Amino acid sequence: MFLRVIAFAGGLTGAAGFSQFPEFSQQYLQRLGGAVEALEQVVADFDASAVAEGLSREAALDQMQGTAFLERRREDMQATITRFTGLRGDLEALETQSSWGRAAAGWRFGDVELITATSKAFRPGLPLTMEGAGFAGAGFLTGWALLLSLFALIRWPFRRR
């Protein structure tokens, strides 16, 4: 009986945690969109400067050498372009998904800066939507099943045969 109560508590904990995913993913998506827009402007400005000089992006990056400052600036710009490309791909993949689709594409929530900023600003709320209730149910079942499995594993060596 005690184990069932503990498993039920695990289920409730899972429900509370999972039910927050739809709102958290929405807030992450908003920040992701803002980051993509900001990086897009930086990359577009760089590309416009390159075109004004008759250069491709790669040729402009290749010309940024000769001093420590220019080489550092080239590395920074390459990192910015790489981050922009990755985040834009994540945004395109996530913005058309439902909350369940976003959960299945969890690896798309990989930008540490955005996760940190979203986590700092996020305030949990009650799951007042069908999606929130669905995630709460999935979390409850997951937490309940994990704790029951853990208890079964712990009791396994002591079973009667």
mmCIF file of C-alpha atoms in Angstrom:
data_model
loop_
_atom_site.group_PDB
_atom_site.id
_atom_site.type_symbol
_atom_site.label_atom_id
_atom_site.label_comp_id
_atom_site.label_asym_id
_atom_site.label_seq_id
_atom_site.Cartn_x
_atom_site.Cartn_y
_atom_site.Cartn_z
ATOM 1 C CA MET A 1 0.000 0.000 0.000
ATOM 2 C CA PHE A 2 2.819 2.390 0.902
ATOM 3 C CA LEU A 3 4.506 1.795 -2.447
ATOM 4 C CA ARG A 4 1.281 2.628 -4.274
ATOM 5 C CA VAL A 5 1.010 5.916 -2.397
ATOM 6 C CA ILE A 6 4.622 6.745 -3.287
ATOM 7 C CA ALA A 7 3.990 5.753 -6.918
ATOM 8 C CA PHE A 8 0.875 7.941 -6.948
ATOM 9 C CA ALA A 9 2.955 10.852 -5.627
ATOM 10 C CA GLY A 10 5.463 10.176 -8.403
ATOM 11 C CA GLY A 11 2.614 10.247 -10.888
ATOM 12 C CA LEU A 12 1.388 13.581 -9.571
ATOM 13 C CA THR A 13 4.907 14.997 -9.739
ATOM 14 C CA GLY A 14 5.234 13.814 -13.329
ATOM 15 C CA ALA A 15 1.842 15.298 -14.170
ATOM 16 C CA ALA A 16 2.793 18.657 -12.698
ATOM 17 C CA GLY A 17 6.092 18.727 -14.573
ATOM 18 C CA PHE A 18 4.893 17.487 -17.952
ATOM 19 C CA SER A 19 1.833 19.752 -17.938
ATOM 20 C CA GLN A 20 4.144 22.772 -18.129
ATOM 21 C CA PHE A 21 5.724 21.711 -21.430
ATOM 22 C CA PRO A 22 3.167 23.291 -23.806
ATOM 23 C CA GLU A 23 3.591 26.748 -22.278
ATOM 24 C CA PHE A 24 7.368 26.408 -21.874
ATOM 25 C CA SER A 25 7.745 25.311 -25.489
ATOM 26 C CA GLN A 26 5.614 28.260 -26.624
ATOM 27 C CA GLN A 27 7.787 30.706 -24.700
ATOM 28 C CA TYR A 28 10.943 29.041 -26.062
ATOM 29 C CA LEU A 29 9.523 29.337 -29.579
ATOM 30 C CA GLN A 30 8.898 33.062 -29.068
ATOM 31 C CA ARG A 31 12.475 33.588 -27.920
ATOM 32 C CA LEU A 32 13.739 31.440 -30.775
ATOM 33 C CA GLY A 33 11.851 33.606 -33.267
ATOM 34 C CA GLY A 34 13.350 36.757 -31.750
ATOM 35 C CA ALA A 35 16.861 35.320 -31.875
ATOM 36 C CA VAL A 36 16.435 34.268 -35.506
ATOM 37 C CA GLU A 37 15.213 37.758 -36.462
ATOM 38 C CA ALA A 38 18.154 39.435 -34.703
ATOM 39 C CA LEU A 39 20.738 37.091 -36.211
ATOM 40 C CA GLU A 40 19.113 37.386 -39.633
ATOM 41 C CA GLN A 41 19.708 41.146 -39.550
ATOM 42 C CA VAL A 42 23.384 40.699 -38.646
ATOM 43 C CA VAL A 43 23.920 38.123 -41.396
ATOM 44 C CA ALA A 44 21.999 40.230 -43.933
ATOM 45 C CA ASP A 45 24.143 43.287 -43.115
ATOM 46 C CA PHE A 46 27.318 41.233 -43.567
ATOM 47 C CA ASP A 47 26.056 39.777 -46.839
ATOM 48 C CA ALA A 48 25.086 43.261 -48.090
ATOM 49 C CA SER A 49 28.568 44.561 -47.305
ATOM 50 C CA ALA A 50 30.096 41.609 -49.137
ATOM 51 C CA VAL A 51 27.865 42.132 -52.200
ATOM 52 C CA ALA A 52 28.684 45.875 -52.216
ATOM 53 C CA GLU A 53 32.332 44.869 -52.586
ATOM 54 C CA GLY A 54 31.542 42.267 -55.223
ATOM 55 C CA LEU A 55 32.211 39.338 -52.890
ATOM 56 C CA SER A 56 30.333 36.240 -51.831
ATOM 57 C CA ARG A 57 29.890 35.572 -48.139
ATOM 58 C CA GLU A 58 32.700 32.991 -48.194
ATOM 59 C CA ALA A 59 35.065 35.311 -50.099
ATOM 60 C CA ALA A 60 34.355 38.139 -47.655
ATOM 61 C CA LEU A 61 35.087 35.834 -44.722
ATOM 62 C CA ASP A 62 38.301 34.671 -46.390
ATOM 63 C CA GLN A 63 39.461 38.278 -46.766
ATOM 64 C CA MET A 64 39.085 38.903 -43.058
ATOM 65 C CA GLN A 65 42.653 38.092 -42.099
ATOM 66 C CA GLY A 66 45.952 39.793 -41.490
ATOM 67 C CA THR A 67 45.412 41.063 -37.965
ATOM 68 C CA ALA A 68 44.320 39.381 -34.783
ATOM 69 C CA PHE A 69 41.221 41.588 -34.694
ATOM 70 C CA LEU A 70 40.102 40.699 -38.225
ATOM 71 C CA GLU A 71 40.670 37.005 -37.629
ATOM 72 C CA ARG A 72 38.689 37.125 -34.395
ATOM 73 C CA ARG A 73 35.940 39.047 -36.192
ATOM 74 C CA ARG A 74 35.889 36.391 -38.938
ATOM 75 C CA GLU A 75 35.541 33.619 -36.347
ATOM 76 C CA ASP A 76 32.743 35.552 -34.637
ATOM 77 C CA MET A 77 30.916 36.054 -37.935
ATOM 78 C CA GLN A 78 31.298 32.395 -38.866
ATOM 79 C CA ALA A 79 29.878 31.404 -35.474
ATOM 80 C CA THR A 80 26.992 33.860 -35.931
ATOM 81 C CA ILE A 81 26.182 32.483 -39.383
ATOM 82 C CA THR A 82 26.337 28.901 -38.092
ATOM 83 C CA ARG A 83 24.080 29.716 -35.131
ATOM 84 C CA PHE A 84 21.641 31.593 -37.378
ATOM 85 C CA THR A 85 21.420 28.673 -39.788
ATOM 86 C CA GLY A 86 20.827 26.162 -36.978
ATOM 87 C CA LEU A 87 18.261 28.267 -35.134
ATOM 88 C CA ARG A 88 16.392 29.094 -38.331
ATOM 89 C CA GLY A 89 16.135 25.358 -39.067
ATOM 90 C CA ASP A 90 14.862 24.718 -35.539
ATOM 91 C CA LEU A 91 12.289 27.503 -35.844
ATOM 92 C CA GLU A 92 11.022 26.247 -39.197
ATOM 93 C CA ALA A 93 10.689 22.721 -37.811
ATOM 94 C CA LEU A 94 9.036 23.694 -34.511
ATOM 95 C CA GLU A 95 6.628 26.464 -35.477
ATOM 96 C CA THR A 96 4.403 24.138 -37.501
ATOM 97 C CA GLN A 97 4.259 21.453 -34.800
ATOM 98 C CA SER A 98 1.701 20.902 -32.068
ATOM 99 C CA SER A 99 2.952 20.630 -28.491
ATOM 100 C CA TRP A 100 3.116 16.851 -28.948
ATOM 101 C CA GLY A 101 5.157 17.298 -32.115
ATOM 102 C CA ARG A 102 7.500 19.691 -30.315
ATOM 103 C CA ALA A 103 7.965 17.157 -27.526
ATOM 104 C CA ALA A 104 8.852 14.501 -30.098
ATOM 105 C CA ALA A 105 11.399 16.902 -31.609
ATOM 106 C CA GLY A 106 13.030 17.640 -28.268
ATOM 107 C CA TRP A 107 16.524 17.886 -29.735
ATOM 108 C CA ARG A 108 15.382 21.110 -31.437
ATOM 109 C CA PHE A 109 15.377 22.747 -27.973
ATOM 110 C CA GLY A 110 19.159 22.617 -27.835
ATOM 111 C CA ASP A 111 20.259 26.244 -27.682
ATOM 112 C CA VAL A 112 21.650 26.698 -24.172
ATOM 113 C CA GLU A 113 21.283 30.496 -24.199
ATOM 114 C CA LEU A 114 17.622 30.304 -25.177
ATOM 115 C CA ILE A 115 16.818 27.473 -22.744
ATOM 116 C CA THR A 116 18.469 29.420 -19.915
ATOM 117 C CA ALA A 117 16.660 32.666 -20.751
ATOM 118 C CA THR A 118 13.323 30.887 -21.137
ATOM 119 C CA SER A 119 13.798 29.007 -17.856
ATOM 120 C CA LYS A 120 14.616 32.202 -15.964
ATOM 121 C CA ALA A 121 11.482 33.954 -17.228
ATOM 122 C CA PHE A 122 9.141 30.954 -17.093
ATOM 123 C CA ARG A 123 6.470 30.833 -14.412
ATOM 124 C CA PRO A 124 4.534 27.571 -14.123
ATOM 125 C CA GLY A 125 0.816 27.711 -14.647
ATOM 126 C CA LEU A 126 -2.099 25.343 -14.359
ATOM 127 C CA PRO A 127 -2.804 23.068 -17.346
ATOM 128 C CA LEU A 128 -6.044 24.713 -18.411
ATOM 129 C CA THR A 129 -5.876 23.497 -22.009
ATOM 130 C CA MET A 130 -6.492 20.068 -23.490
ATOM 131 C CA GLU A 131 -2.808 19.902 -24.427
ATOM 132 C CA GLY A 132 -1.802 20.746 -20.855
ATOM 133 C CA ALA A 133 -4.174 18.107 -19.519
ATOM 134 C CA GLY A 134 -2.796 15.578 -22.010
ATOM 135 C CA PHE A 135 0.766 16.318 -20.952
ATOM 136 C CA ALA A 136 -0.313 16.127 -17.290
ATOM 137 C CA GLY A 137 -1.802 12.685 -17.941
ATOM 138 C CA ALA A 138 1.322 11.526 -19.760
ATOM 139 C CA GLY A 139 3.481 12.869 -16.939
ATOM 140 C CA PHE A 140 1.350 11.160 -14.312
ATOM 141 C CA LEU A 141 1.562 7.809 -16.090
ATOM 142 C CA THR A 142 5.304 8.209 -16.656
ATOM 143 C CA GLY A 143 6.053 9.150 -13.040
ATOM 144 C CA TRP A 144 3.788 6.417 -11.695
ATOM 145 C CA ALA A 145 5.263 3.746 -13.980
ATOM 146 C CA LEU A 146 8.852 4.792 -13.282
ATOM 147 C CA LEU A 147 8.418 4.591 -9.532
ATOM 148 C CA LEU A 148 6.563 1.267 -9.676
ATOM 149 C CA SER A 149 9.317 -0.107 -11.921
ATOM 150 C CA LEU A 150 11.989 1.167 -9.565
ATOM 151 C CA PHE A 151 10.284 -0.433 -6.575
ATOM 152 C CA ALA A 152 9.873 -3.715 -8.464
ATOM 153 C CA LEU A 153 13.566 -3.634 -9.330
ATOM 154 C CA ILE A 154 14.531 -2.985 -5.714
ATOM 155 C CA ARG A 155 12.265 -5.789 -4.440
ATOM 156 C CA TRP A 156 13.338 -8.266 -7.135
ATOM 157 C CA PRO A 157 16.321 -9.790 -5.236
ATOM 158 C CA PHE A 158 14.120 -10.381 -2.183
ATOM 159 C CA ARG A 159 11.233 -12.142 -3.951
ATOM 160 C CA ARG A 160 10.109 -15.535 -2.810
ATOM 161 C CA ARG A 161 10.643 -18.292 -5.290
#
